[in-house]
Coordinates of C-alpha atoms in Angstrom, one line a residue:
M1 CA 86.8 65.3 190.2
I2 CA 84.2 65.1 187.4
E3 CA 82.8 68.6 188.2
E4 CA 86.3 70.1 188.1
A5 CA 86.8 68.5 184.7
L6 CA 83.5 69.8 183.3
H7 CA 84.3 73.3 184.7
F8 CA 87.6 73.2 182.9
L9 CA 86.3 71.9 179.6
L10 CA 83.1 73.8 179.2
P11 CA 83.3 77.5 178.3
T12 CA 81.9 80.1 180.5
W13 CA 78.9 82.3 179.4
W14 CA 81.3 85.2 178.9
E15 CA 83.5 83.2 176.6
V16 CA 80.4 82.1 174.5
E17 CA 79.3 85.8 174.1
I18 CA 82.8 86.8 172.9
T19 CA 82.9 83.9 170.5
V20 CA 79.5 84.7 169.0
A21 CA 80.3 88.4 168.7
A22 CA 83.6 87.7 166.9
A23 CA 81.9 85.3 164.5
V24 CA 79.2 87.8 163.7
F25 CA 81.8 90.5 163.1
V26 CA 83.8 88.3 160.8
I27 CA 80.7 87.4 158.8
I28 CA 79.6 91.0 158.5
T29 CA 83.1 92.1 157.5
Y30 CA 83.3 89.4 154.8
W31 CA 79.9 90.3 153.4
F32 CA 80.8 94.0 153.3
F33 CA 84.1 93.6 151.4
T34 CA 82.7 91.0 149.1
Y35 CA 79.2 92.3 148.2
G36 CA 79.0 95.7 149.8
N37 CA 79.7 99.3 148.7
G38 CA 76.8 99.2 146.2
D39 CA 78.6 97.5 143.4
V40 CA 76.8 96.8 140.2
D41 CA 77.5 94.0 137.8
E42 CA 81.1 94.8 137.1
N43 CA 81.5 91.8 134.8
Q44 CA 78.8 93.0 132.4
A45 CA 79.9 96.7 132.7
I46 CA 83.6 96.0 131.8
R47 CA 82.6 93.7 128.9
E48 CA 80.3 96.4 127.5
G49 CA 83.0 99.0 127.9
L50 CA 85.8 97.0 126.3
I51 CA 84.3 94.7 123.6
G52 CA 81.2 96.6 122.7
D53 CA 78.1 95.0 121.2
G54 CA 79.2 92.3 118.8
I55 CA 81.6 91.7 116.0
D56 CA 81.4 95.2 114.5
D57 CA 82.6 96.8 117.7
K58 CA 85.4 94.2 118.0
V59 CA 86.6 95.1 114.5
K60 CA 86.4 98.8 115.4
M61 CA 88.4 98.3 118.6
A62 CA 91.0 96.3 116.7
Q63 CA 91.6 99.2 114.3
L64 CA 92.0 101.6 117.3
K65 CA 94.3 99.4 119.3
G66 CA 96.8 98.8 116.6
D67 CA 95.7 95.2 116.6
P68 CA 97.8 92.9 114.4
Q69 CA 94.8 92.4 112.2
T70 CA 94.7 96.0 111.0
N71 CA 98.2 97.5 111.4
S72 CA 100.4 94.9 109.7
A73 CA 100.6 93.1 106.4
Y74 CA 100.3 89.6 107.8
V75 CA 98.7 88.0 110.9
I76 CA 100.1 84.7 112.1
K77 CA 97.7 82.7 114.3
L78 CA 99.6 80.0 116.2
E79 CA 97.7 77.4 118.1
L80 CA 99.7 75.6 120.8
L81 CA 97.8 72.4 121.0
A82 CA 99.8 69.9 123.1
A83 CA 103.2 68.4 123.9
K84 CA 104.2 64.8 124.6
N85 CA 107.1 62.8 126.1
L86 CA 108.6 65.9 127.7
I87 CA 111.6 65.5 130.1
G88 CA 110.7 64.9 133.7
A89 CA 112.3 67.7 135.5
N90 CA 110.8 67.1 139.0
L91 CA 111.9 64.6 141.6
N92 CA 108.7 62.6 141.0
G93 CA 109.5 62.2 137.3
M94 CA 106.9 64.8 136.1
S95 CA 107.1 68.4 135.0
D96 CA 105.1 71.6 135.2
P97 CA 105.4 72.7 131.6
Y98 CA 104.6 76.1 130.1
A99 CA 105.7 77.6 126.7
I100 CA 107.1 80.9 125.6
I101 CA 106.4 81.7 122.0
T102 CA 108.5 84.4 120.3
C103 CA 108.0 86.0 116.9
G104 CA 110.3 88.9 116.2
E105 CA 110.2 91.2 119.2
E106 CA 106.9 89.9 120.6
K107 CA 106.9 87.3 123.3
R108 CA 103.9 85.5 124.7
F109 CA 103.5 83.0 127.6
S110 CA 101.2 80.0 127.7
S111 CA 99.5 78.7 130.8
M112 CA 101.3 76.2 133.1
V113 CA 100.0 72.7 133.2
P114 CA 101.0 71.2 136.6
G115 CA 102.4 67.7 137.0
S116 CA 102.4 66.5 133.4
R117 CA 104.8 65.3 130.7
N118 CA 102.0 65.3 128.1
P119 CA 100.3 68.7 128.6
M120 CA 97.2 69.8 126.6
W121 CA 96.9 73.5 126.0
G122 CA 94.6 74.5 123.2
E123 CA 95.6 78.1 123.4
E124 CA 95.9 80.6 120.5
F125 CA 98.6 83.4 120.0
N126 CA 98.3 86.1 117.3
F127 CA 101.4 87.9 116.0
A128 CA 101.6 90.8 113.6
V129 CA 104.4 90.8 111.0
D130 CA 105.2 93.2 108.1
D131 CA 106.9 90.7 105.8
L132 CA 107.5 87.0 105.2
P133 CA 109.4 84.9 105.9
V134 CA 109.7 85.0 109.6
K135 CA 110.7 82.5 112.3
I136 CA 108.6 81.5 115.3
N137 CA 110.4 80.0 118.3
V138 CA 108.6 77.8 120.8
T139 CA 110.5 77.0 124.0
I140 CA 109.0 74.8 126.7
Y141 CA 110.0 75.3 130.3
D142 CA 109.4 73.6 133.6
W143 CA 108.0 76.0 136.2
D144 CA 109.7 76.0 139.6
I145 CA 108.3 77.7 142.7
I146 CA 111.7 79.1 143.8
W147 CA 114.4 78.4 141.3
K148 CA 114.8 79.5 137.7
S149 CA 112.7 77.6 135.2
T150 CA 114.4 74.7 133.5
V151 CA 114.3 74.5 129.7
L152 CA 112.7 71.3 128.5
G153 CA 113.3 71.9 124.8
S154 CA 112.6 74.3 122.0
V155 CA 111.9 74.4 118.3
T156 CA 112.1 77.1 115.6
V157 CA 109.4 77.0 112.8
P158 CA 109.9 79.1 109.7
V159 CA 106.8 80.8 108.2
E160 CA 107.4 81.5 104.6
T161 CA 104.0 81.9 102.8
E162 CA 100.4 82.5 103.7
G163 CA 98.1 79.6 104.4
Q164 CA 97.9 77.0 107.1
T165 CA 99.9 74.0 108.1
G166 CA 97.4 71.9 110.0
A167 CA 98.3 70.2 113.2
V168 CA 101.9 69.2 113.0
W169 CA 104.2 67.6 115.6
Y170 CA 107.7 69.1 115.9
L171 CA 110.6 67.5 117.5
L172 CA 112.2 69.5 120.3
D173 CA 116.0 70.0 120.5
S174 CA 116.3 67.9 123.6
T175 CA 116.6 64.2 124.4
S176 CA 112.9 63.8 124.4
G177 CA 109.8 65.7 123.6
Q178 CA 107.5 66.9 120.8
V179 CA 105.1 69.8 120.5
C180 CA 102.0 70.1 118.3
L181 CA 101.4 73.4 116.6
H182 CA 98.8 74.7 114.1
I183 CA 99.9 77.8 112.2
K184 CA 97.7 79.9 110.0
T185 CA 99.1 82.9 108.1
I186 CA 96.6 85.5 106.8
K187 CA 97.5 88.3 104.4
L188 CA 95.6 91.5 105.1
P189 CA 94.0 93.7 102.4
V190 CA 96.0 96.7 101.5
N191 CA 93.3 99.1 102.7
S192 CA 93.2 97.6 106.2
S193 CA 96.9 98.0 107.0
R194 CA 98.0 100.9 109.1
V195 CA 94.7 102.6 109.4
L196 CA 95.9 105.0 112.1
N197 CA 99.3 106.6 112.3
G198 CA 98.9 107.9 115.9
Y199 CA 99.3 106.2 119.4
S200 CA 97.3 102.9 119.2
G201 CA 97.8 100.3 121.8
A202 CA 100.5 99.6 124.3
N203 CA 102.5 97.1 122.3
T204 CA 102.5 99.4 119.3
R205 CA 103.7 102.2 121.5
R206 CA 106.7 100.2 122.5
R207 CA 107.6 99.5 118.9
I208 CA 107.5 103.1 117.7
S209 CA 111.0 104.0 116.6
S210 CA 112.7 107.3 117.4
D211 CA 112.9 108.4 113.8
K212 CA 109.1 108.6 113.7
Q213 CA 108.4 109.9 117.2
G214 CA 111.3 112.2 117.8
P215 CA 113.5 112.1 120.9
T216 CA 111.1 111.8 123.8
V217 CA 113.1 113.3 126.6
V218 CA 111.5 113.8 130.0
H219 CA 113.5 115.5 132.6
Q220 CA 112.0 113.8 135.7
K221 CA 113.0 111.0 138.0
P222 CA 112.0 107.6 136.4
G223 CA 109.2 105.8 138.2
P224 CA 108.8 102.1 138.8
L225 CA 107.2 101.6 135.4
Q226 CA 110.5 102.7 133.8
T227 CA 113.0 101.2 136.2
I228 CA 111.2 97.8 136.6
F229 CA 109.2 97.3 133.5
K230 CA 111.2 99.5 131.0
L231 CA 108.1 101.3 129.8
L232 CA 108.1 104.7 128.0
P233 CA 109.0 107.8 130.1
D234 CA 105.5 109.4 129.6
E235 CA 103.8 106.5 131.4
V236 CA 103.2 107.2 135.1
V237 CA 101.7 105.3 137.9
E238 CA 98.1 106.4 138.6
H239 CA 97.3 103.9 141.4
S240 CA 99.3 101.2 143.2
Y241 CA 98.1 98.3 145.4
S242 CA 99.7 95.8 147.6
C243 CA 98.4 92.4 146.5
A244 CA 99.6 88.8 145.6
L245 CA 99.7 86.9 142.3
E246 CA 98.2 83.4 142.4
R247 CA 100.5 80.7 141.2
S248 CA 101.6 77.6 143.0
F249 CA 101.1 79.8 146.0
L250 CA 100.6 83.5 146.5
Y251 CA 103.5 85.6 145.4
H252 CA 103.2 88.9 147.3
G253 CA 104.1 92.1 145.5
R254 CA 102.7 95.3 144.2
M255 CA 100.4 96.2 141.4
Y256 CA 100.9 99.4 139.4
V257 CA 98.1 100.9 137.2
S258 CA 98.7 103.4 134.4
A259 CA 96.6 104.6 131.6
W260 CA 98.0 101.9 129.3
H261 CA 99.0 98.9 131.5
I262 CA 98.3 96.9 134.6
C263 CA 101.7 95.9 136.0
F264 CA 102.7 93.6 138.8
H265 CA 106.1 93.0 140.4
S266 CA 107.1 90.5 143.0
N267 CA 110.4 89.4 144.5
V268 CA 109.8 86.4 146.7
F269 CA 112.8 84.1 147.6
S270 CA 114.8 86.1 145.0
K271 CA 112.4 85.0 142.3
Q272 CA 111.6 88.0 140.2
M273 CA 108.1 88.0 138.7
K274 CA 107.0 90.8 136.3
V275 CA 103.5 90.9 134.7
M276 CA 102.7 93.7 132.2
I277 CA 99.1 93.5 130.9
P278 CA 98.1 96.1 128.2
F279 CA 94.6 97.3 128.5
Q280 CA 94.1 96.5 124.8
D281 CA 94.5 92.8 125.6
I282 CA 91.9 92.7 128.4
D283 CA 88.6 91.0 127.7
E284 CA 87.1 90.9 131.2
I285 CA 87.8 92.1 134.7
K286 CA 85.7 90.5 137.4
R287 CA 85.6 89.7 141.1
S288 CA 86.6 86.2 142.3
Q289 CA 87.8 84.4 145.4
H290 CA 91.0 82.7 146.5
A291 CA 90.6 79.9 149.0
F292 CA 87.0 81.1 149.7
I293 CA 87.9 83.7 152.4
N294 CA 90.4 85.8 150.3
P295 CA 88.7 88.2 147.9
A296 CA 90.5 88.4 144.5
I297 CA 90.3 90.0 141.1
T298 CA 90.6 87.9 137.9
I299 CA 91.8 89.6 134.7
I300 CA 90.8 87.6 131.6
L301 CA 92.7 88.3 128.4
R302 CA 91.2 88.2 124.9
M303 CA 91.6 85.2 122.7
G304 CA 95.0 85.2 121.0
A305 CA 96.6 87.7 123.4
G306 CA 98.7 85.2 125.4
G307 CA 100.4 85.9 128.8
H308 CA 102.8 88.7 129.5
G309 CA 105.8 88.2 131.6
V310 CA 104.6 85.2 133.7
P311 CA 102.7 82.1 132.8
P312 CA 99.0 82.8 133.2
L313 CA 96.2 80.5 134.4
G314 CA 94.4 78.5 131.7
S315 CA 90.7 78.2 131.2
P316 CA 88.5 75.8 129.2
D317 CA 87.5 78.4 126.6
G318 CA 91.1 79.0 125.6
R319 CA 91.4 82.5 127.2
V320 CA 94.2 82.9 129.7
R321 CA 93.8 84.9 132.9
Y322 CA 95.7 86.3 135.9
K323 CA 94.3 86.2 139.4
F324 CA 95.4 88.7 142.1
A325 CA 94.4 88.4 145.8
S326 CA 95.2 89.8 149.2
F327 CA 94.0 93.3 148.5
W328 CA 93.4 95.6 151.5
N329 CA 90.2 96.7 149.8
R330 CA 89.4 94.4 146.8
N331 CA 86.2 96.3 145.7
H332 CA 88.0 99.6 145.6
A333 CA 90.8 98.1 143.4
L334 CA 88.2 96.4 141.2
R335 CA 86.3 99.6 140.5
T336 CA 89.6 101.4 139.7
L337 CA 90.7 98.8 137.2
Q338 CA 87.3 98.8 135.5
R339 CA 87.3 102.6 135.4
F340 CA 90.7 102.7 133.8
A341 CA 89.7 100.1 131.3
K342 CA 86.7 102.2 130.2
N343 CA 88.9 105.3 130.1
F344 CA 91.3 103.5 127.8
H345 CA 88.4 102.6 125.5
T346 CA 87.2 106.3 125.5
M347 CA 90.8 107.5 124.8
L348 CA 91.0 105.2 121.8
E349 CA 87.7 106.6 120.5
A350 CA 89.0 110.2 120.9
E351 CA 92.3 109.3 119.3
K352 CA 90.5 107.8 116.3
K353 CA 88.5 111.0 115.9
E354 CA 91.7 113.1 116.2
N355 CA 93.5 111.0 113.6
A356 CA 90.6 111.2 111.3
E357 CA 90.6 115.0 111.5
S358 CA 94.4 115.2 111.0
A359 CA 94.2 112.9 108.0
L360 CA 91.4 115.1 106.6
R361 CA 93.5 118.2 106.9
A362 CA 96.5 116.5 105.3
H363 CA 94.4 115.1 102.4
S364 CA 92.7 118.5 101.8
S365 CA 96.1 120.3 101.8
S366 CA 98.1 117.9 99.7
S367 CA 95.6 116.7 97.2
L368 CA 97.1 115.8 93.8
K369 CA 94.5 118.0 92.1
V370 CA 96.2 121.3 92.9
R371 CA 94.0 124.2 91.7
S372 CA 95.6 127.6 91.2
Q373 CA 93.7 130.5 92.6
G374 CA 92.9 132.3 89.4
K375 CA 91.5 129.3 87.6
I376 CA 88.7 128.2 89.9
S377 CA 85.2 129.3 88.8
E378 CA 82.1 129.8 90.9
D379 CA 80.5 126.7 89.3
S380 CA 83.4 124.5 90.5
L381 CA 82.8 125.3 94.2
P382 CA 81.2 122.5 96.3
T383 CA 77.6 123.0 97.2
T384 CA 77.7 121.5 100.7
T385 CA 77.1 123.9 103.5
K386 CA 78.3 121.7 106.4
F387 CA 82.0 122.1 106.9
Q388 CA 84.5 120.6 109.3
P389 CA 86.1 123.0 111.9
F390 CA 89.8 123.5 111.0
V391 CA 91.0 124.4 114.5
K392 CA 89.9 123.6 118.1
E393 CA 88.3 126.7 119.4
E394 CA 88.3 125.5 123.0
A395 CA 92.1 125.3 123.0
L396 CA 92.6 128.9 121.8
V397 CA 93.4 131.9 124.0
S398 CA 93.7 135.5 122.8
I399 CA 97.2 136.8 122.4
Y400 CA 96.9 139.9 120.2
N401 CA 94.2 142.5 119.5
D402 CA 95.0 145.7 117.6
T403 CA 94.6 147.5 114.2
F404 CA 96.7 146.7 111.1
P405 CA 97.5 149.1 108.2
C406 CA 95.6 147.3 105.4
T407 CA 92.2 145.8 104.6
A408 CA 91.3 142.2 105.1
E409 CA 91.3 141.6 101.4
Q410 CA 94.7 143.3 100.9
F411 CA 96.1 141.2 103.7
F412 CA 95.4 138.0 101.8
N413 CA 96.3 139.4 98.3
I414 CA 99.6 140.9 99.4
L415 CA 100.8 138.5 102.1
L416 CA 99.2 135.1 101.6
H417 CA 98.5 134.8 97.9
D418 CA 100.4 132.1 95.9
G419 CA 102.4 134.8 94.1
S420 CA 103.5 136.5 97.4
N421 CA 107.1 136.3 98.6
Y422 CA 106.1 137.3 102.2
T423 CA 106.3 133.8 103.6
N424 CA 109.8 133.3 102.3
E425 CA 111.0 136.7 103.8
Y426 CA 109.3 135.9 107.1
R427 CA 110.9 132.4 107.4
L428 CA 114.2 133.9 106.4
A429 CA 113.9 136.4 109.2
R430 CA 113.3 133.5 111.6
K431 CA 116.3 131.7 110.2
D432 CA 114.1 128.8 109.2
S433 CA 115.2 126.6 106.3
N434 CA 114.1 124.0 103.7
L435 CA 110.8 125.8 103.0
V436 CA 108.5 124.0 100.7
M437 CA 105.1 125.7 100.0
G438 CA 102.1 124.2 98.4
Q439 CA 99.4 126.2 96.5
W440 CA 96.1 127.3 97.7
Q441 CA 93.2 125.0 96.7
A442 CA 89.6 124.7 97.4
A443 CA 88.6 122.0 99.9
N444 CA 85.3 120.2 100.0
E445 CA 85.7 119.5 103.7
Y446 CA 86.4 123.1 104.8
D447 CA 85.1 126.5 103.9
G448 CA 87.5 128.5 101.8
Q449 CA 91.0 127.4 100.8
V450 CA 93.8 125.3 102.3
R451 CA 97.4 124.7 101.6
E452 CA 100.4 122.9 103.2
I453 CA 103.9 124.2 103.9
K454 CA 106.9 122.4 105.3
F455 CA 110.1 123.8 106.7
R456 CA 112.8 123.3 109.4
S457 CA 112.5 125.6 112.4
L458 CA 115.1 126.4 115.1
C459 CA 114.3 125.3 118.7
T460 CA 115.2 127.4 121.7
S461 CA 113.9 125.1 124.4
P462 CA 116.6 123.1 126.3
M463 CA 114.4 120.0 126.0
C464 CA 114.4 120.1 122.2
P465 CA 117.0 119.4 119.5
P466 CA 118.6 122.4 117.7
D467 CA 116.0 122.3 115.0
T468 CA 112.9 120.3 114.0
A469 CA 110.9 119.5 110.9
M470 CA 107.6 121.3 110.8
T471 CA 104.4 120.8 108.9
E472 CA 101.9 123.7 108.8
Y473 CA 98.4 123.4 107.4
Q474 CA 96.9 126.8 106.5
H475 CA 93.2 127.6 106.0
A476 CA 91.8 131.0 104.7
V477 CA 88.3 132.1 104.1
L478 CA 87.1 135.6 103.0
S479 CA 83.5 136.8 103.4
P480 CA 81.5 137.6 100.3
D481 CA 81.8 141.3 100.9
K482 CA 85.6 141.0 101.2
K483 CA 85.6 142.7 104.6
V484 CA 86.3 139.7 107.0
L485 CA 89.2 137.3 106.6
V486 CA 89.8 134.3 108.8
F487 CA 93.2 132.7 108.6
E488 CA 93.9 129.5 110.6
T489 CA 97.0 127.4 111.0
V490 CA 97.7 124.0 112.5
Q491 CA 101.4 123.2 113.2
N492 CA 103.0 119.8 113.8
A493 CA 106.5 119.6 115.2
H494 CA 108.0 116.2 114.3
D495 CA 111.3 116.0 116.2
V496 CA 110.5 117.6 119.6
P497 CA 109.6 115.5 122.7
F498 CA 105.9 114.4 122.6
G499 CA 105.7 116.0 119.1
S500 CA 103.0 113.5 118.0
Y501 CA 100.9 114.2 121.1
F502 CA 100.0 117.8 120.4
E503 CA 99.3 120.4 117.7
V504 CA 99.7 124.2 117.8
H505 CA 96.4 125.8 116.6
C506 CA 96.1 129.5 115.6
K507 CA 93.3 131.7 114.4
W508 CA 93.6 135.2 112.9
R509 CA 90.5 137.2 112.3
L510 CA 90.7 140.5 110.3
E511 CA 87.8 142.8 109.8
T512 CA 88.1 145.8 107.6
S513 CA 87.4 149.1 109.5
S514 CA 88.4 151.7 106.9
E515 CA 89.9 151.9 103.4
S516 CA 93.4 151.4 104.7
S517 CA 93.1 149.5 108.0
C518 CA 91.5 146.6 109.8
T519 CA 91.1 145.2 113.3
M520 CA 93.1 142.1 113.9
E521 CA 92.6 139.5 116.6
I522 CA 95.0 136.5 117.0
K523 CA 94.3 133.5 119.1
A524 CA 96.6 130.5 119.7
G525 CA 96.8 127.4 121.8
A526 CA 98.0 123.8 122.0
H527 CA 95.6 121.0 121.3
F528 CA 96.5 117.6 122.7
K529 CA 95.6 114.5 120.9
K530 CA 96.9 112.4 123.7
W531 CA 97.6 113.0 127.4
C532 CA 101.2 113.4 128.5
V533 CA 103.0 114.2 131.7
M534 CA 104.3 117.7 130.5
Q535 CA 101.0 118.9 129.1
S536 CA 100.8 122.2 131.0
K537 CA 104.5 123.0 130.3
I538 CA 104.0 122.3 126.6
R539 CA 100.9 124.4 126.4
S540 CA 102.4 127.5 128.1
G541 CA 105.6 127.1 126.1
A542 CA 103.7 126.9 122.8
I543 CA 101.7 130.0 123.5
N544 CA 104.7 132.0 124.6
E545 CA 106.7 130.9 121.5
Y546 CA 103.8 131.8 119.2
K547 CA 103.5 135.3 120.8
K548 CA 107.2 135.9 119.8
E549 CA 106.5 134.5 116.4
V550 CA 103.5 136.9 115.9
E551 CA 105.8 139.9 116.7
T552 CA 108.2 138.9 113.9
M553 CA 105.3 138.1 111.5
L554 CA 103.7 141.5 111.9
E555 CA 107.0 143.3 111.7
V556 CA 107.9 141.6 108.5
A557 CA 104.3 142.0 107.2
R558 CA 104.3 145.8 107.7
S559 CA 107.6 146.1 106.0
Y560 CA 106.5 143.9 103.1
I561 CA 103.2 145.8 102.6
K562 CA 105.1 149.1 102.7
S563 CA 107.4 147.9 100.0
K564 CA 104.5 146.9 97.8
T565 CA 102.5 150.1 98.3
S566 CA 102.9 152.8 95.7
G567 CA 101.6 156.4 96.0
G568 CA 101.0 156.0 99.7
G569 CA 97.2 155.9 99.1
S570 CA 94.5 153.6 99.8
G571 CA 93.9 150.0 98.7
G572 CA 93.9 151.0 95.0
G573 CA 97.6 151.7 95.1
I574 CA 98.6 148.1 95.8
E575 CA 101.1 146.7 93.3
N576 CA 101.3 143.0 92.2
A577 CA 97.9 142.3 93.9
P578 CA 95.7 139.8 92.2
S579 CA 92.5 140.9 90.7
S580 CA 89.4 140.9 92.8
S581 CA 88.1 138.0 90.8
S582 CA 90.7 135.8 92.4
S583 CA 89.0 136.1 95.7
S584 CA 85.9 134.5 94.4
V585 CA 87.3 131.1 95.4
F586 CA 86.3 131.9 99.0
Q587 CA 83.0 130.6 99.9
D588 CA 80.4 132.2 102.1
N589 CA 81.4 131.6 105.7
N590 CA 78.2 131.8 107.8
T591 CA 80.2 131.8 111.1
L592 CA 82.0 135.1 110.5

């Protein structure tokens, strides 16, 4: 009897081998997915990529991101300190409170404090406003695992002047409860507001109005970022992962990664959960664990960012965080998120450079000190020899190469000079309207001269409105021997889809080959300041459109030169051409 019992209770040697082999396999698998694949210190790498080396880099990133501290007139720093005597919404007489802070169109979530009627938060929320006074609403909710959150009370606090209030207890509009807030309002210097006019940061992108950006129309099927999260049409899903958000338990759903956001959507027990984390708000992305055996990823947000869409997890240092677990391959997802965070940082740096170049062109072309061509002396020319490139050579492709019936100097004097009526006739032939032309002026930043013209141009693309406002910056430089002319243009279309994303760059190079002719080479292309989903279509459309424009330009130019030529002779028979001394404003271009 005893032997039969021992035989029944003790495992066989075969069962021992299987158990040991399975245990070794589980340990090796856990080690591989947790520490394998040759990962480096992701925590250090992402911090270096996102927040740089100290305070100076943080300030620089704030300017690039459209951070409240640089793009608005006031910054409101609200500290959610604590609450007391809240309503007990649970059966045990306690609550799981969290707060939603709203200022204008911005909404931030605090962390959830489980099982408390007197929660302590100590979290900061930063809001950007243009003018005062404004109203800040703080609503406290009770978190529920399945059902909709219950409102425990709210309060609206007006902010009328700059300064700080200190820690003040405010009564909630409920039967019981108070909340303690510390509000500090800072007025920014004039020079620090709206440093950049382009795309900067995800929140800023959502606030851009249609009158500034133009109608962004994308003829494609909306993706989950548009249907679920209501993001802009140009934002597409680059990667998606099945995972779970850690709250009271794991809410399984799907993570979507784009160039601007990390989004998560879950629908468990009909409880919709949407998290939208802008890369501009991320301070750290690091590996972590859930329940020891479940590899996870923790996304820590910068101080003052607050939660987005769902109450985040709190931390002792005041930064809030989101934790995602149950990835099929946690390390692969971690590397992807860190790579996209670094790409976002690189994109902001590139955008800063593009905006600086655009601002430089605009400043050079529309300076208040307009200098007429015939009044600039040699002594007034800048002595610097290092000039900024006016167009992006790498974006250009050749579209025309032939001879033209005038010299390079005559081309400028007859067609492009301030006294010429050629531009008006050409724009009239194209049926453009509202032409406003600036005068040529010397620019310290560029070799030669620059000017700015504005007009409204007809649009033929089905994606565009009937017409659009255009701004064209022109740059011209003539060699000292008057035989080579370089004429460059940069066009901005303001009302077309993705108009702020790209510029049309063109370069004309004319070299005199005889007394009455020159060789002409024309290049054109689309230079993109930001990536967009229709980049290839926009590039090909811009080049094809400019080819048609060149045909009209040359046809009108030949007719205009013929009308200004008397005696049918060489360059000496040009009427109304300025004297040769007027071309002395052109500086020596060593690149010709």
